[in-house]
Coordinates of C-alpha atoms in Angstrom, one line a residue:
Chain A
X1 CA -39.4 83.8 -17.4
X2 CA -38.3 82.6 -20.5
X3 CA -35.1 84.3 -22.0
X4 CA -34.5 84.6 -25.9
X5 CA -32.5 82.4 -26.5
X6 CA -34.6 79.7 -25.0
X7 CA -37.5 80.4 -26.7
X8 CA -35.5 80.4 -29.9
X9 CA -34.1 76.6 -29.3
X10 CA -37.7 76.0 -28.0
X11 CA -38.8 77.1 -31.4
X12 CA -36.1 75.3 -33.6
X13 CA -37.1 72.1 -31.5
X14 CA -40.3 72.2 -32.8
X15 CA -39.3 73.1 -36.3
X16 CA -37.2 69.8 -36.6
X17 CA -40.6 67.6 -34.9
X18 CA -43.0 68.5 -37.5
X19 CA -40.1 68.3 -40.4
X20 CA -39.7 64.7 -39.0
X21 CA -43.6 63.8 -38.8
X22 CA -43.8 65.3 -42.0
X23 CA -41.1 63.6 -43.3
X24 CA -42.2 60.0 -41.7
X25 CA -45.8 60.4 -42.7
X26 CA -44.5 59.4 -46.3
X27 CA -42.8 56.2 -45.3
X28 CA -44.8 53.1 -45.6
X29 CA -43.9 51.3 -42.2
X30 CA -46.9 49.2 -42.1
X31 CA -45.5 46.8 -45.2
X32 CA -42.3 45.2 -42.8
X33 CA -44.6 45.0 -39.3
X34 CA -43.5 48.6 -38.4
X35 CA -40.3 49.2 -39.6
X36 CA -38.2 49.9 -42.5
X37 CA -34.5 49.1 -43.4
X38 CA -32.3 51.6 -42.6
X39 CA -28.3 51.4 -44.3
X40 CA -25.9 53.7 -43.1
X41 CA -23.3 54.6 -45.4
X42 CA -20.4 56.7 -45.1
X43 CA -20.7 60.4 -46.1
X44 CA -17.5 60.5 -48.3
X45 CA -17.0 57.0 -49.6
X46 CA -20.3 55.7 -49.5
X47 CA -19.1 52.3 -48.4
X48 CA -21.8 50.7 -46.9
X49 CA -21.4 50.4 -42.6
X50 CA -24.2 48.3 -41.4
X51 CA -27.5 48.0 -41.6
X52 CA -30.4 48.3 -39.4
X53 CA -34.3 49.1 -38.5
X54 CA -36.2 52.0 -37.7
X55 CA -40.1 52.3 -36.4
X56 CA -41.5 55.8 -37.3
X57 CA -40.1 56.9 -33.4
X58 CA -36.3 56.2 -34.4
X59 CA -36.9 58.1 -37.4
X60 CA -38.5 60.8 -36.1
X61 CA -36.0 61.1 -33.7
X62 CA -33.2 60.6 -36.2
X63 CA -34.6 63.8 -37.7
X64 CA -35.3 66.0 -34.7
X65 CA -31.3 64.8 -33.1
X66 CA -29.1 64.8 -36.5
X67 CA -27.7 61.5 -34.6
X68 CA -28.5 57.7 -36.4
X69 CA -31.2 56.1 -34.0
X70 CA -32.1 53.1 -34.7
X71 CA -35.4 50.6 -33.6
X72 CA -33.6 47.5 -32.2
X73 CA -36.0 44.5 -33.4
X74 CA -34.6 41.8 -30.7
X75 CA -34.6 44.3 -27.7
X76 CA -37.9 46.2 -28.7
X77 CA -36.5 49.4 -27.5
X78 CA -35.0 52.5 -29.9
X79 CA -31.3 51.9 -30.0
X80 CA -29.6 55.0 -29.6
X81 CA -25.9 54.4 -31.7
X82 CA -23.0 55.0 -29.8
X83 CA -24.7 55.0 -26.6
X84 CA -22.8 52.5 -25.1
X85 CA -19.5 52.8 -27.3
X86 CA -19.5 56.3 -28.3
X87 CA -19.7 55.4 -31.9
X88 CA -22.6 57.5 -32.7
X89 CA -23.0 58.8 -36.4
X90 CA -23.6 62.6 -37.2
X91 CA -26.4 62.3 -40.1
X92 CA -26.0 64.1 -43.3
X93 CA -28.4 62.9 -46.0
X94 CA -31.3 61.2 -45.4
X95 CA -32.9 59.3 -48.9
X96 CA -35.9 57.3 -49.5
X97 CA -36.8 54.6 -52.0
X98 CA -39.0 54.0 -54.6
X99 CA -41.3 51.7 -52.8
X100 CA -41.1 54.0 -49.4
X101 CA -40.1 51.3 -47.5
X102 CA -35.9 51.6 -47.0
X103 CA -33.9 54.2 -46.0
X104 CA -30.3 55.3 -47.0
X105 CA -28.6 57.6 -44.2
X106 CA -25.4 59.4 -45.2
X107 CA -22.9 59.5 -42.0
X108 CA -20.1 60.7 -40.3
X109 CA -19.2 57.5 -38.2
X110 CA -17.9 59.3 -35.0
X111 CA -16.1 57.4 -31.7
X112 CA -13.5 54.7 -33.0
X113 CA -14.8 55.6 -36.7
X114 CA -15.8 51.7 -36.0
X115 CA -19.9 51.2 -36.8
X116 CA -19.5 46.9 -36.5
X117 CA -20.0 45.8 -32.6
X118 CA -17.0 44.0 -33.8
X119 CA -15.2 46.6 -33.8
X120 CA -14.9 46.9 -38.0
X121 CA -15.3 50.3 -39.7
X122 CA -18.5 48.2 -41.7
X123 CA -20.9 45.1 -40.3
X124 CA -19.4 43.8 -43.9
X125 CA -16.0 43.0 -43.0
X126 CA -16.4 39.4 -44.5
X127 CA -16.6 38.4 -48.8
X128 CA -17.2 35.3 -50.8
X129 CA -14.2 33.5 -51.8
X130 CA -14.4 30.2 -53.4
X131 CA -17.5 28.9 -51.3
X132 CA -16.3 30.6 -47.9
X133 CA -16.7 34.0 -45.7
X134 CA -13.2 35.4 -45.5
X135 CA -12.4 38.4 -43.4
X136 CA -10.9 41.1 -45.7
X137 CA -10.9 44.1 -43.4
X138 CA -8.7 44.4 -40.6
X139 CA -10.5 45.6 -37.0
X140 CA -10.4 49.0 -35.9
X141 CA -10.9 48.5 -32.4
X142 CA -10.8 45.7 -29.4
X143 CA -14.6 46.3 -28.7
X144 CA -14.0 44.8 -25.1
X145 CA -12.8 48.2 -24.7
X146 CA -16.4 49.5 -24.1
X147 CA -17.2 46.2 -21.5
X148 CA -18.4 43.1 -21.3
X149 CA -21.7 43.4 -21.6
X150 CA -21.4 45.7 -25.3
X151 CA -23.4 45.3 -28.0
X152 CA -25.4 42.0 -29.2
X153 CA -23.6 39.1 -28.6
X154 CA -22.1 38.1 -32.3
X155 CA -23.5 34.6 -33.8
X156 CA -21.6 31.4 -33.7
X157 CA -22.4 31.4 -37.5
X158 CA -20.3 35.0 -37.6
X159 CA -16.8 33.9 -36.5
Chain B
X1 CA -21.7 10.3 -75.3
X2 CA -20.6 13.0 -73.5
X3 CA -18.5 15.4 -74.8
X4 CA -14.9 16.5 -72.6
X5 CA -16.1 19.8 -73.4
X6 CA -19.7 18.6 -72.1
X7 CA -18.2 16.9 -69.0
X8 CA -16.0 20.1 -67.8
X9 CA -19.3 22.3 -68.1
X10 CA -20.7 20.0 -66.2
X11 CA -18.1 19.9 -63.3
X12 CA -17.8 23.5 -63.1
X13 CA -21.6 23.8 -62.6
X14 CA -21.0 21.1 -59.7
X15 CA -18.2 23.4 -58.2
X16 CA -20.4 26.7 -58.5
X17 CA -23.7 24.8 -56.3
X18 CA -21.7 23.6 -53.9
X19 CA -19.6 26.2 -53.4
X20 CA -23.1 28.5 -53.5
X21 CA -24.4 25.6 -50.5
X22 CA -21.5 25.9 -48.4
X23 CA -21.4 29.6 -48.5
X24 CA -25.0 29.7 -47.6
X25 CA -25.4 27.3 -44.9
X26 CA -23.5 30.4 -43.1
X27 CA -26.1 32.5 -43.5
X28 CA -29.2 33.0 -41.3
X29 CA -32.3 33.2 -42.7
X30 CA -34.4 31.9 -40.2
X31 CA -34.1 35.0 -38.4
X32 CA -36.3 37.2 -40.3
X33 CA -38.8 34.4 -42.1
X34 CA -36.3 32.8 -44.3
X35 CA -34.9 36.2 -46.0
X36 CA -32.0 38.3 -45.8
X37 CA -31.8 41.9 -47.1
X38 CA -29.7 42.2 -50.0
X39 CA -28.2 45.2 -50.7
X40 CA -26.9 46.2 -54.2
X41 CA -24.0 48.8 -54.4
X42 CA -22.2 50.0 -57.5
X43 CA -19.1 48.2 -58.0
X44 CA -17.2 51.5 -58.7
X45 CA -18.9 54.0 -57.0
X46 CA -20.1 52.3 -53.7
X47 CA -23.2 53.5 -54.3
X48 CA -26.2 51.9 -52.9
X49 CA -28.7 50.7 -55.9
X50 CA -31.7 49.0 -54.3
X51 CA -32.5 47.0 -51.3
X52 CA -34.3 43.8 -51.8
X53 CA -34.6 40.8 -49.9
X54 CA -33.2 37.1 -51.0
X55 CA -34.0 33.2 -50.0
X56 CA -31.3 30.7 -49.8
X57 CA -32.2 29.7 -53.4
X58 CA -31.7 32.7 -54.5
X59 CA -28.7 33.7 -53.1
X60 CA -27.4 30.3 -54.7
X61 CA -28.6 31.0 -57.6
X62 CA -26.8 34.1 -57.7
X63 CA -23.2 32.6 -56.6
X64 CA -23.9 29.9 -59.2
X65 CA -24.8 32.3 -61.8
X66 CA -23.0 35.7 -60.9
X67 CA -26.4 37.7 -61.8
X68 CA -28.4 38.6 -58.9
X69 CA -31.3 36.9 -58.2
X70 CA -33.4 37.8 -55.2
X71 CA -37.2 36.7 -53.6
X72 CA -40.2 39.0 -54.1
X73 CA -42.0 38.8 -50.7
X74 CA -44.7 40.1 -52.8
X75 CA -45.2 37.5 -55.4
X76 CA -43.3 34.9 -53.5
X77 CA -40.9 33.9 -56.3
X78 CA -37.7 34.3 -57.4
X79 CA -37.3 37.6 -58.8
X80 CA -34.2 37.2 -61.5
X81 CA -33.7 40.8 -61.7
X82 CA -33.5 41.8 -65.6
X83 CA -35.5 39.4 -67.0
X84 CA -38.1 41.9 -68.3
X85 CA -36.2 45.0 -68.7
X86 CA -32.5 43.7 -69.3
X87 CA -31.5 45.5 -66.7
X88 CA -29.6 42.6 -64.5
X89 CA -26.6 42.8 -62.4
X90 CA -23.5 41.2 -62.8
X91 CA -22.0 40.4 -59.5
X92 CA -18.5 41.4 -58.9
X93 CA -18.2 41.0 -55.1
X94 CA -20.7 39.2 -52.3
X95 CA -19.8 40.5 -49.1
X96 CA -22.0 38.9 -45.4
X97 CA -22.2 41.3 -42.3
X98 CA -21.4 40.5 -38.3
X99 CA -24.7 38.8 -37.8
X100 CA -25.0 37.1 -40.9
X101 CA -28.4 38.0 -41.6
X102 CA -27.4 40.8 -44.4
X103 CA -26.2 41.1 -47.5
X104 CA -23.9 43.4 -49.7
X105 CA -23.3 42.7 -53.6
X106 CA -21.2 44.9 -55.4
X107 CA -23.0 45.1 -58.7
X108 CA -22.1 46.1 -62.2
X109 CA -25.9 47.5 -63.8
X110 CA -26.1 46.2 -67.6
X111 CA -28.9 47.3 -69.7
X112 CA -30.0 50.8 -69.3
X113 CA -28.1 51.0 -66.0
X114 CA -31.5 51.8 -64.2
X115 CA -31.6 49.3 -61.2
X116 CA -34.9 51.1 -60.3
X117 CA -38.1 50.3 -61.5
X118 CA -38.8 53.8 -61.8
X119 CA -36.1 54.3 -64.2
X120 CA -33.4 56.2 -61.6
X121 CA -29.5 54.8 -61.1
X122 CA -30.6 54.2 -57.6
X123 CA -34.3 53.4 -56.0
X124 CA -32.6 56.0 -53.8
X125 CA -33.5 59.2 -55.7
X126 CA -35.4 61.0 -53.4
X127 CA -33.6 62.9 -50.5
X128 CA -34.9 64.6 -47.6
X129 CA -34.8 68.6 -47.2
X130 CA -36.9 70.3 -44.9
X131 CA -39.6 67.4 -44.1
X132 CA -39.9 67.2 -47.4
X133 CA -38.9 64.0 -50.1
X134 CA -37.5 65.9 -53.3
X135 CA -36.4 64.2 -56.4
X136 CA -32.6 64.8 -56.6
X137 CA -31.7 62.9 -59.4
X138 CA -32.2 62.0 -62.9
X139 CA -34.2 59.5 -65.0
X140 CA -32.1 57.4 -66.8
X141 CA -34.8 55.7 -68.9
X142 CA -38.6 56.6 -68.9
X143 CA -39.6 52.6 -67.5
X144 CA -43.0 52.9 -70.2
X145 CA -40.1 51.3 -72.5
X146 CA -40.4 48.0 -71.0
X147 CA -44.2 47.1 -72.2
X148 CA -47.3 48.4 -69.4
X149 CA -47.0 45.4 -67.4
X150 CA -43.1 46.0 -65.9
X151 CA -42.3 46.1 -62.3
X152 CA -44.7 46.1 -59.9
X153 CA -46.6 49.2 -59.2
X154 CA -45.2 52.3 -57.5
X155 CA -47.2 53.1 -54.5
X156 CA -49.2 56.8 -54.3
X157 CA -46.9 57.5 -51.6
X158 CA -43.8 57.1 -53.8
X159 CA -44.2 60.4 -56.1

């Protein structure tokens, strides 16, 4: 027997899949071998966080959850933010581009308010200055908190 | 005879390429097929423009000449952004993520401070409500100003 209230989340469910195919049948995936770039930003100060992939599944899934899920392009798997660190990101906005091929996602940075595996509130924690990268933001977090084997392992190039 | 005037031109162009080679040897472009996604923010606002994609000679070009400069995957060429419609970008800020494989320049628009093709602030003028892409904002400039031939074409999808 199905109560109600099941049949009403059952029903919402199914509401939020077809907004999402309908949604992801306009973006052109096929132009970047499957996916499109996805930047979050945050919600209230639009600063830029990071940016990332999705395949039509991430987005669709983005959609249907209200959680930022990504496509991870060295793993081949969907990367589900904040899984490991609990830095997940609510989603507000969603926006499209001209071209149909890149995606801007409004969020509420949850967790450690930290989207950088570094442990930075943004992936861009580092700005040009007289021919050299200098890091100009200051870390929010220790991400060995969340364990040694957390996140992608930065590049010697991002030090 | 070269002019003192001449000669300290000269020496500051030196100083801008190889401060423009140091800063790119950091970055990785061999990651995704000798591009790095570029993302262009308002300077004031944060918010994000456009996303295109640069080569290392264009991101020294744009260190060396503080207007952005990116690659057209398309046409596989540099793509000095403005030189048909005067809408180029002065760069206030270059800013390299965790991975160093992604780009942030805080921009100031000139022209008809339209960095879209289509004639929007932002390529990002569509937003998502209820499966469906709606036009949000405004048209700053109708692009049939620029001569028939301007920009590449929108696809059918992007309406």
């Amino acid at each position: 027997m199905i109560h109600t209230r099941d049949f009403q989340a059952l029903n919402l469910v199914k509401v939020m899949e077809t907004q999402a195919q309908k949604a992801s049948a306009t973006i052109d995936f096929d132009k970047n071998g499957g996916v499109v770039a996805a930047i979050a930003v945050d919600h209230l100060s639009s600063r830029v966080l990071m940016v990332a992939y999705m395949n039509r599944e991430a987005f669709d899934e983005t959609v249907a959850t209200g959680r930022a899920c990504y496509f991870s392009r060295s793993r081949k798997k969907l990367w589900r933010k904040g899984e490991e660190s609990g830095n997940f990101q609510i989603v507000h906005e969603i926006r499209l581009d001209c071209d149909a091929d890149a995606i801007v996602l409004a969020v509420e940075q949850r967790g450690d308010a930290a989207a950088c595996h570094e442990g930075y509130e943004s992936c861009f924690f580092r700005k040009l200055d007289g021919g050299l990268w200098k890091v100009v933001d200051r870390r929010r977090v220790d991400p060995a908190k969340y364990g040694p084997g957390y996140g992608h392992q930065p590049k010697k190039s991002a030090g």
